[in-house]
Amino acid sequence: MLANSKNQNLVDHLKAVSCIAQKIARICGYSDRFQKLAYFAGLLHDVGKATKSFQDYLLTGQSDDEAILPMHHEISWAVLIKNFGSSDDNFLIFNAIYWHHARPLNGNYEYLRSRDEIIEKIKASDLKRIDRLIQSLELPDLSGVVMDKDLDVPHLFDSDRTFDKNTNAEMLAIRMCLISADRLVSSMSEDDAAAIAQGRVS
């Protein structure tokens, strides 16, 4: 499976982004916890690219509506929140994943508003492809509270009427590490990304 038009292998891309995101967090002086959150955000951010329509798009350059909506970052968020549920750490990881690209809007400025609305647009075969990819990443236990009820997509900023929460700063910190690492790795050659992913470059 491919990650992008540079022909980076998807697993190599995920691993390289996770390594760089963690290093950015370390350089910024973030806590060990935040370094781990940045790492996991990088490792999981593009699992939605495992869909057949996205892979076909990369191979052929042709797209159809299924290749565009829902977009890979929406798919990643929806599948992860459905599989692993909510916890304080998952909230920060998955929020960064949803927002590592802009919210997709159609011509009427509408977007998919919930986990279930996104999930119902994903083919069963694609969900299996994504699950296989996630399993291949050998994650630690990320389980949180799995919600049977539908969940709204995350907000870019959290409401803080008392001005005494750190949530927005925490979301921005993880998002910054992820986006910076993703852009850096995406600009690399296939071989350079693989070298980072496989630990041949520190």
PDB file of C-alpha atoms in Angstrom:
ATOM      1  CA  MET A   1       0.000   0.000   0.000  1.00  0.00           C
ATOM      2  CA  LEU A   2       1.170   3.493  -0.815  1.00  0.00           C
ATOM      3  CA  ALA A   3       1.034   6.637   1.294  1.00  0.00           C
ATOM      4  CA  ASN A   4       1.453   9.313  -1.362  1.00  0.00           C
ATOM      5  CA  SER A   5       2.537  10.204  -4.886  1.00  0.00           C
ATOM      6  CA  LYS A   6       6.211   9.878  -3.846  1.00  0.00           C
ATOM      7  CA  ASN A   7       5.579   6.106  -3.718  1.00  0.00           C
ATOM      8  CA  GLN A   8       6.287   5.928  -0.005  1.00  0.00           C
ATOM      9  CA  ASN A   9       5.125   2.634   1.455  1.00  0.00           C
ATOM     10  CA  LEU A  10       2.198   3.389   3.781  1.00  0.00           C
ATOM     11  CA  VAL A  11       3.628   1.517   6.783  1.00  0.00           C
ATOM     12  CA  ASP A  12       7.033   3.158   6.275  1.00  0.00           C
ATOM     13  CA  HIS A  13       5.331   6.554   6.050  1.00  0.00           C
ATOM     14  CA  LEU A  14       3.395   5.971   9.278  1.00  0.00           C
ATOM     15  CA  LYS A  15       6.487   4.800  11.145  1.00  0.00           C
ATOM     16  CA  ALA A  16       8.658   7.636   9.844  1.00  0.00           C
ATOM     17  CA  VAL A  17       6.068  10.270  10.757  1.00  0.00           C
ATOM     18  CA  SER A  18       5.718   8.749  14.234  1.00  0.00           C
ATOM     19  CA  CYS A  19       9.493   8.896  14.814  1.00  0.00           C
ATOM     20  CA  ILE A  20       9.770  12.493  13.622  1.00  0.00           C
ATOM     21  CA  ALA A  21       6.663  13.621  15.556  1.00  0.00           C
ATOM     22  CA  GLN A  22       8.106  12.152  18.748  1.00  0.00           C
ATOM     23  CA  LYS A  23      11.456  13.887  18.121  1.00  0.00           C
ATOM     24  CA  ILE A  24       9.720  17.220  17.551  1.00  0.00           C
ATOM     25  CA  ALA A  25       7.865  16.766  20.853  1.00  0.00           C
ATOM     26  CA  ARG A  26      11.153  15.963  22.598  1.00  0.00           C
ATOM     27  CA  ILE A  27      12.904  19.003  21.084  1.00  0.00           C
ATOM     28  CA  CYS A  28      10.009  21.199  22.234  1.00  0.00           C
ATOM     29  CA  GLY A  29      10.567  19.944  25.780  1.00  0.00           C
ATOM     30  CA  TYR A  30       7.219  18.178  26.032  1.00  0.00           C
ATOM     31  CA  SER A  31       6.691  15.545  28.709  1.00  0.00           C
ATOM     32  CA  ASP A  32       7.257  11.828  28.089  1.00  0.00           C
ATOM     33  CA  ARG A  33       3.478  11.439  27.901  1.00  0.00           C
ATOM     34  CA  PHE A  34       3.186  14.050  25.142  1.00  0.00           C
ATOM     35  CA  GLN A  35       6.102  12.518  23.266  1.00  0.00           C
ATOM     36  CA  LYS A  36       4.199   9.205  23.274  1.00  0.00           C
ATOM     37  CA  LEU A  37       0.980  10.898  22.168  1.00  0.00           C
ATOM     38  CA  ALA A  38       2.799  12.549  19.255  1.00  0.00           C
ATOM     39  CA  TYR A  39       4.329   9.173  18.361  1.00  0.00           C
ATOM     40  CA  PHE A  40       0.952   7.398  18.291  1.00  0.00           C
ATOM     41  CA  ALA A  41      -0.693  10.240  16.368  1.00  0.00           C
ATOM     42  CA  GLY A  42       2.021   9.823  13.733  1.00  0.00           C
ATOM     43  CA  LEU A  43       1.737   6.064  13.684  1.00  0.00           C
ATOM     44  CA  LEU A  44      -2.028   6.126  13.104  1.00  0.00           C
ATOM     45  CA  HIS A  45      -2.686   9.357  11.217  1.00  0.00           C
ATOM     46  CA  ASP A  46      -3.066   7.901   7.708  1.00  0.00           C
ATOM     47  CA  VAL A  47      -4.636   4.477   8.342  1.00  0.00           C
ATOM     48  CA  GLY A  48      -7.612   5.752   6.323  1.00  0.00           C
ATOM     49  CA  LYS A  49      -5.397   5.645   3.224  1.00  0.00           C
ATOM     50  CA  ALA A  50      -5.694   1.849   3.195  1.00  0.00           C
ATOM     51  CA  THR A  51      -9.019   2.058   1.349  1.00  0.00           C
ATOM     52  CA  LYS A  52      -9.097   0.621  -2.147  1.00  0.00           C
ATOM     53  CA  SER A  53     -10.382   3.873  -3.628  1.00  0.00           C
ATOM     54  CA  PHE A  54      -7.463   5.850  -2.165  1.00  0.00           C
ATOM     55  CA  GLN A  55      -4.941   3.268  -3.326  1.00  0.00           C
ATOM     56  CA  ASP A  56      -6.499   3.232  -6.801  1.00  0.00           C
ATOM     57  CA  TYR A  57      -6.318   7.036  -6.869  1.00  0.00           C
ATOM     58  CA  LEU A  58      -2.586   6.963  -6.086  1.00  0.00           C
ATOM     59  CA  LEU A  59      -1.947   4.337  -8.746  1.00  0.00           C
ATOM     60  CA  THR A  60      -4.048   5.860 -11.534  1.00  0.00           C
ATOM     61  CA  GLY A  61      -4.461   9.540 -10.651  1.00  0.00           C
ATOM     62  CA  GLN A  62      -8.188   9.101 -11.238  1.00  0.00           C
ATOM     63  CA  SER A  63     -10.680   9.825  -8.511  1.00  0.00           C
ATOM     64  CA  ASP A  64     -14.367   9.338  -7.983  1.00  0.00           C
ATOM     65  CA  ASP A  65     -16.651  10.526  -5.205  1.00  0.00           C
ATOM     66  CA  GLU A  66     -15.727   7.544  -3.034  1.00  0.00           C
ATOM     67  CA  ALA A  67     -12.056   8.495  -3.251  1.00  0.00           C
ATOM     68  CA  ILE A  68     -12.843  12.017  -2.042  1.00  0.00           C
ATOM     69  CA  LEU A  69     -15.558  11.688   0.610  1.00  0.00           C
ATOM     70  CA  PRO A  70     -15.038  10.698   3.275  1.00  0.00           C
ATOM     71  CA  MET A  71     -11.403  11.763   3.166  1.00  0.00           C
ATOM     72  CA  HIS A  72      -8.624   9.663   4.654  1.00  0.00           C
ATOM     73  CA  HIS A  73      -8.237  11.702   7.833  1.00  0.00           C
ATOM     74  CA  GLU A  74     -11.973  11.492   8.508  1.00  0.00           C
ATOM     75  CA  ILE A  75     -11.831   7.742   7.945  1.00  0.00           C
ATOM     76  CA  SER A  76      -8.801   7.390  10.223  1.00  0.00           C
ATOM     77  CA  TRP A  77     -10.541   9.281  13.040  1.00  0.00           C
ATOM     78  CA  ALA A  78     -13.854   7.436  12.703  1.00  0.00           C
ATOM     79  CA  VAL A  79     -12.309   3.949  12.599  1.00  0.00           C
ATOM     80  CA  LEU A  80      -9.948   4.660  15.497  1.00  0.00           C
ATOM     81  CA  ILE A  81     -12.616   6.164  17.761  1.00  0.00           C
ATOM     82  CA  LYS A  82     -14.945   3.255  16.931  1.00  0.00           C
ATOM     83  CA  ASN A  83     -12.279   0.606  17.583  1.00  0.00           C
ATOM     84  CA  PHE A  84     -10.457   2.096  20.564  1.00  0.00           C
ATOM     85  CA  GLY A  85     -12.984   4.406  22.180  1.00  0.00           C
ATOM     86  CA  SER A  86     -12.407   7.547  24.151  1.00  0.00           C
ATOM     87  CA  SER A  87      -9.843   8.306  26.858  1.00  0.00           C
ATOM     88  CA  ASP A  88      -7.927  11.467  27.709  1.00  0.00           C
ATOM     89  CA  ASP A  89      -4.967  10.283  25.612  1.00  0.00           C
ATOM     90  CA  ASN A  90      -7.098   9.001  22.731  1.00  0.00           C
ATOM     91  CA  PHE A  91      -8.955  12.314  22.628  1.00  0.00           C
ATOM     92  CA  LEU A  92      -5.693  14.164  21.952  1.00  0.00           C
ATOM     93  CA  ILE A  93      -4.316  11.568  19.515  1.00  0.00           C
ATOM     94  CA  PHE A  94      -7.508  11.225  17.494  1.00  0.00           C
ATOM     95  CA  ASN A  95      -8.239  14.965  17.475  1.00  0.00           C
ATOM     96  CA  ALA A  96      -4.801  15.580  15.934  1.00  0.00           C
ATOM     97  CA  ILE A  97      -5.484  12.879  13.352  1.00  0.00           C
ATOM     98  CA  TYR A  98      -8.842  14.353  12.337  1.00  0.00           C
ATOM     99  CA  TRP A  99      -7.343  17.844  12.085  1.00  0.00           C
ATOM    100  CA  HIS A 100      -4.025  17.060  10.386  1.00  0.00           C
ATOM    101  CA  HIS A 101      -5.813  18.262   7.253  1.00  0.00           C
ATOM    102  CA  ALA A 102      -8.585  20.847   6.973  1.00  0.00           C
ATOM    103  CA  ARG A 103     -12.174  19.815   7.478  1.00  0.00           C
ATOM    104  CA  PRO A 104     -13.525  18.747   4.075  1.00  0.00           C
ATOM    105  CA  LEU A 105     -16.482  20.825   2.961  1.00  0.00           C
ATOM    106  CA  ASN A 106     -18.686  20.323  -0.059  1.00  0.00           C
ATOM    107  CA  GLY A 107     -19.959  23.130  -2.280  1.00  0.00           C
ATOM    108  CA  ASN A 108     -22.622  23.978   0.302  1.00  0.00           C
ATOM    109  CA  TYR A 109     -20.068  24.075   3.163  1.00  0.00           C
ATOM    110  CA  GLU A 110     -21.448  20.826   4.559  1.00  0.00           C
ATOM    111  CA  TYR A 111     -19.347  18.062   6.056  1.00  0.00           C
ATOM    112  CA  LEU A 112     -19.797  14.616   7.553  1.00  0.00           C
ATOM    113  CA  ARG A 113     -20.750  15.383  11.128  1.00  0.00           C
ATOM    114  CA  SER A 114     -20.341  12.156  13.067  1.00  0.00           C
ATOM    115  CA  ARG A 115     -18.484   8.896  13.490  1.00  0.00           C
ATOM    116  CA  ASP A 116     -21.381   6.807  12.231  1.00  0.00           C
ATOM    117  CA  GLU A 117     -22.035   9.081   9.249  1.00  0.00           C
ATOM    118  CA  ILE A 118     -18.418   8.527   8.183  1.00  0.00           C
ATOM    119  CA  ILE A 119     -18.369   4.787   8.987  1.00  0.00           C
ATOM    120  CA  GLU A 120     -21.521   4.080   6.972  1.00  0.00           C
ATOM    121  CA  LYS A 121     -19.800   5.458   3.854  1.00  0.00           C
ATOM    122  CA  ILE A 122     -16.830   3.075   4.203  1.00  0.00           C
ATOM    123  CA  LYS A 123     -17.097  -0.276   2.452  1.00  0.00           C
ATOM    124  CA  ALA A 124     -16.849  -3.380   4.644  1.00  0.00           C
ATOM    125  CA  SER A 125     -13.857  -4.554   2.613  1.00  0.00           C
ATOM    126  CA  ASP A 126     -12.095  -1.243   3.306  1.00  0.00           C
ATOM    127  CA  LEU A 127     -12.795  -1.517   7.034  1.00  0.00           C
ATOM    128  CA  LYS A 128     -11.110  -4.924   6.958  1.00  0.00           C
ATOM    129  CA  ARG A 129      -8.109  -3.476   5.093  1.00  0.00           C
ATOM    130  CA  ILE A 130      -7.788  -0.725   7.700  1.00  0.00           C
ATOM    131  CA  ASP A 131      -8.120  -3.198  10.587  1.00  0.00           C
ATOM    132  CA  ARG A 132      -5.364  -5.388   9.092  1.00  0.00           C
ATOM    133  CA  LEU A 133      -3.122  -2.346   8.757  1.00  0.00           C
ATOM    134  CA  ILE A 134      -3.746  -1.290  12.371  1.00  0.00           C
ATOM    135  CA  GLN A 135      -3.021  -4.823  13.605  1.00  0.00           C
ATOM    136  CA  SER A 136       0.257  -4.873  11.671  1.00  0.00           C
ATOM    137  CA  LEU A 137       1.440  -1.799  13.590  1.00  0.00           C
ATOM    138  CA  GLU A 138       1.638  -3.766  16.880  1.00  0.00           C
ATOM    139  CA  LEU A 139       0.157  -1.047  19.056  1.00  0.00           C
ATOM    140  CA  PRO A 140       0.099  -1.038  22.836  1.00  0.00           C
ATOM    141  CA  ASP A 141      -3.291  -1.066  24.526  1.00  0.00           C
ATOM    142  CA  LEU A 142      -5.058   2.137  23.477  1.00  0.00           C
ATOM    143  CA  SER A 143      -8.475   1.027  24.642  1.00  0.00           C
ATOM    144  CA  GLY A 144     -10.720   3.631  26.158  1.00  0.00           C
ATOM    145  CA  VAL A 145     -14.457   3.845  26.689  1.00  0.00           C
ATOM    146  CA  VAL A 146     -16.109   2.551  23.516  1.00  0.00           C
ATOM    147  CA  MET A 147     -19.359   4.387  22.884  1.00  0.00           C
ATOM    148  CA  ASP A 148     -22.364   2.589  21.434  1.00  0.00           C
ATOM    149  CA  LYS A 149     -23.941   5.945  20.660  1.00  0.00           C
ATOM    150  CA  ASP A 150     -22.790   8.048  17.750  1.00  0.00           C
ATOM    151  CA  LEU A 151     -20.100  10.686  18.332  1.00  0.00           C
ATOM    152  CA  ASP A 152     -19.765  14.072  16.659  1.00  0.00           C
ATOM    153  CA  VAL A 153     -16.555  14.784  14.778  1.00  0.00           C
ATOM    154  CA  PRO A 154     -14.084  16.732  16.918  1.00  0.00           C
ATOM    155  CA  HIS A 155     -13.948  20.498  17.089  1.00  0.00           C
ATOM    156  CA  LEU A 156     -10.820  22.379  16.121  1.00  0.00           C
ATOM    157  CA  PHE A 157     -10.923  24.084  19.526  1.00  0.00           C
ATOM    158  CA  ASP A 158     -12.546  23.031  22.787  1.00  0.00           C
ATOM    159  CA  SER A 159     -14.933  25.346  24.605  1.00  0.00           C
ATOM    160  CA  ASP A 160     -13.309  26.830  27.708  1.00  0.00           C
ATOM    161  CA  ARG A 161     -15.547  29.466  29.262  1.00  0.00           C
ATOM    162  CA  THR A 162     -13.552  29.497  32.519  1.00  0.00           C
ATOM    163  CA  PHE A 163     -10.157  29.924  30.811  1.00  0.00           C
ATOM    164  CA  ASP A 164      -8.601  27.411  33.198  1.00  0.00           C
ATOM    165  CA  LYS A 165      -8.253  24.315  31.004  1.00  0.00           C
ATOM    166  CA  ASN A 166      -5.183  23.287  29.048  1.00  0.00           C
ATOM    167  CA  THR A 167      -7.126  21.258  26.493  1.00  0.00           C
ATOM    168  CA  ASN A 168      -6.644  23.611  23.549  1.00  0.00           C
ATOM    169  CA  ALA A 169      -2.927  24.010  24.210  1.00  0.00           C
ATOM    170  CA  GLU A 170      -2.578  20.220  24.466  1.00  0.00           C
ATOM    171  CA  MET A 171      -4.526  19.646  21.234  1.00  0.00           C
ATOM    172  CA  LEU A 172      -2.418  22.222  19.418  1.00  0.00           C
ATOM    173  CA  ALA A 173       0.838  20.739  20.725  1.00  0.00           C
ATOM    174  CA  ILE A 174       0.081  17.230  19.444  1.00  0.00           C
ATOM    175  CA  ARG A 175      -1.392  18.552  16.205  1.00  0.00           C
ATOM    176  CA  MET A 176       1.712  20.683  15.572  1.00  0.00           C
ATOM    177  CA  CYS A 177       4.032  17.705  16.068  1.00  0.00           C
ATOM    178  CA  LEU A 178       1.948  15.540  13.741  1.00  0.00           C
ATOM    179  CA  ILE A 179       1.453  18.082  10.963  1.00  0.00           C
ATOM    180  CA  SER A 180       5.098  19.161  10.989  1.00  0.00           C
ATOM    181  CA  ALA A 181       6.325  15.563  10.895  1.00  0.00           C
ATOM    182  CA  ASP A 182       3.843  14.569   8.188  1.00  0.00           C
ATOM    183  CA  ARG A 183       4.860  17.450   5.934  1.00  0.00           C
ATOM    184  CA  LEU A 184       8.543  16.767   6.442  1.00  0.00           C
ATOM    185  CA  VAL A 185       8.276  13.031   5.734  1.00  0.00           C
ATOM    186  CA  SER A 186       5.910  13.592   2.792  1.00  0.00           C
ATOM    187  CA  SER A 187       8.549  15.771   1.135  1.00  0.00           C
ATOM    188  CA  MET A 188      11.157  12.993   1.333  1.00  0.00           C
ATOM    189  CA  SER A 189      12.057  10.349  -1.185  1.00  0.00           C
ATOM    190  CA  GLU A 190      10.689   6.845  -0.790  1.00  0.00           C
ATOM    191  CA  ASP A 191      14.129   5.612   0.310  1.00  0.00           C
ATOM    192  CA  ASP A 192      14.673   8.350   2.903  1.00  0.00           C
ATOM    193  CA  ALA A 193      11.264   7.730   4.497  1.00  0.00           C
ATOM    194  CA  ALA A 194      11.971   3.995   4.580  1.00  0.00           C
ATOM    195  CA  ALA A 195      15.364   4.601   6.199  1.00  0.00           C
ATOM    196  CA  ILE A 196      13.764   6.550   9.051  1.00  0.00           C
ATOM    197  CA  ALA A 197      10.968   4.005   9.429  1.00  0.00           C
ATOM    198  CA  GLN A 198      13.403   1.110   9.616  1.00  0.00           C
ATOM    199  CA  GLY A 199      15.738   2.862  12.062  1.00  0.00           C
ATOM    200  CA  ARG A 200      18.602   3.185   9.600  1.00  0.00           C
ATOM    201  CA  VAL A 201      18.691   6.948  10.203  1.00  0.00           C
ATOM    202  CA  SER A 202      18.326   8.492  13.646  1.00  0.00           C
TER     203      SER A 202
END
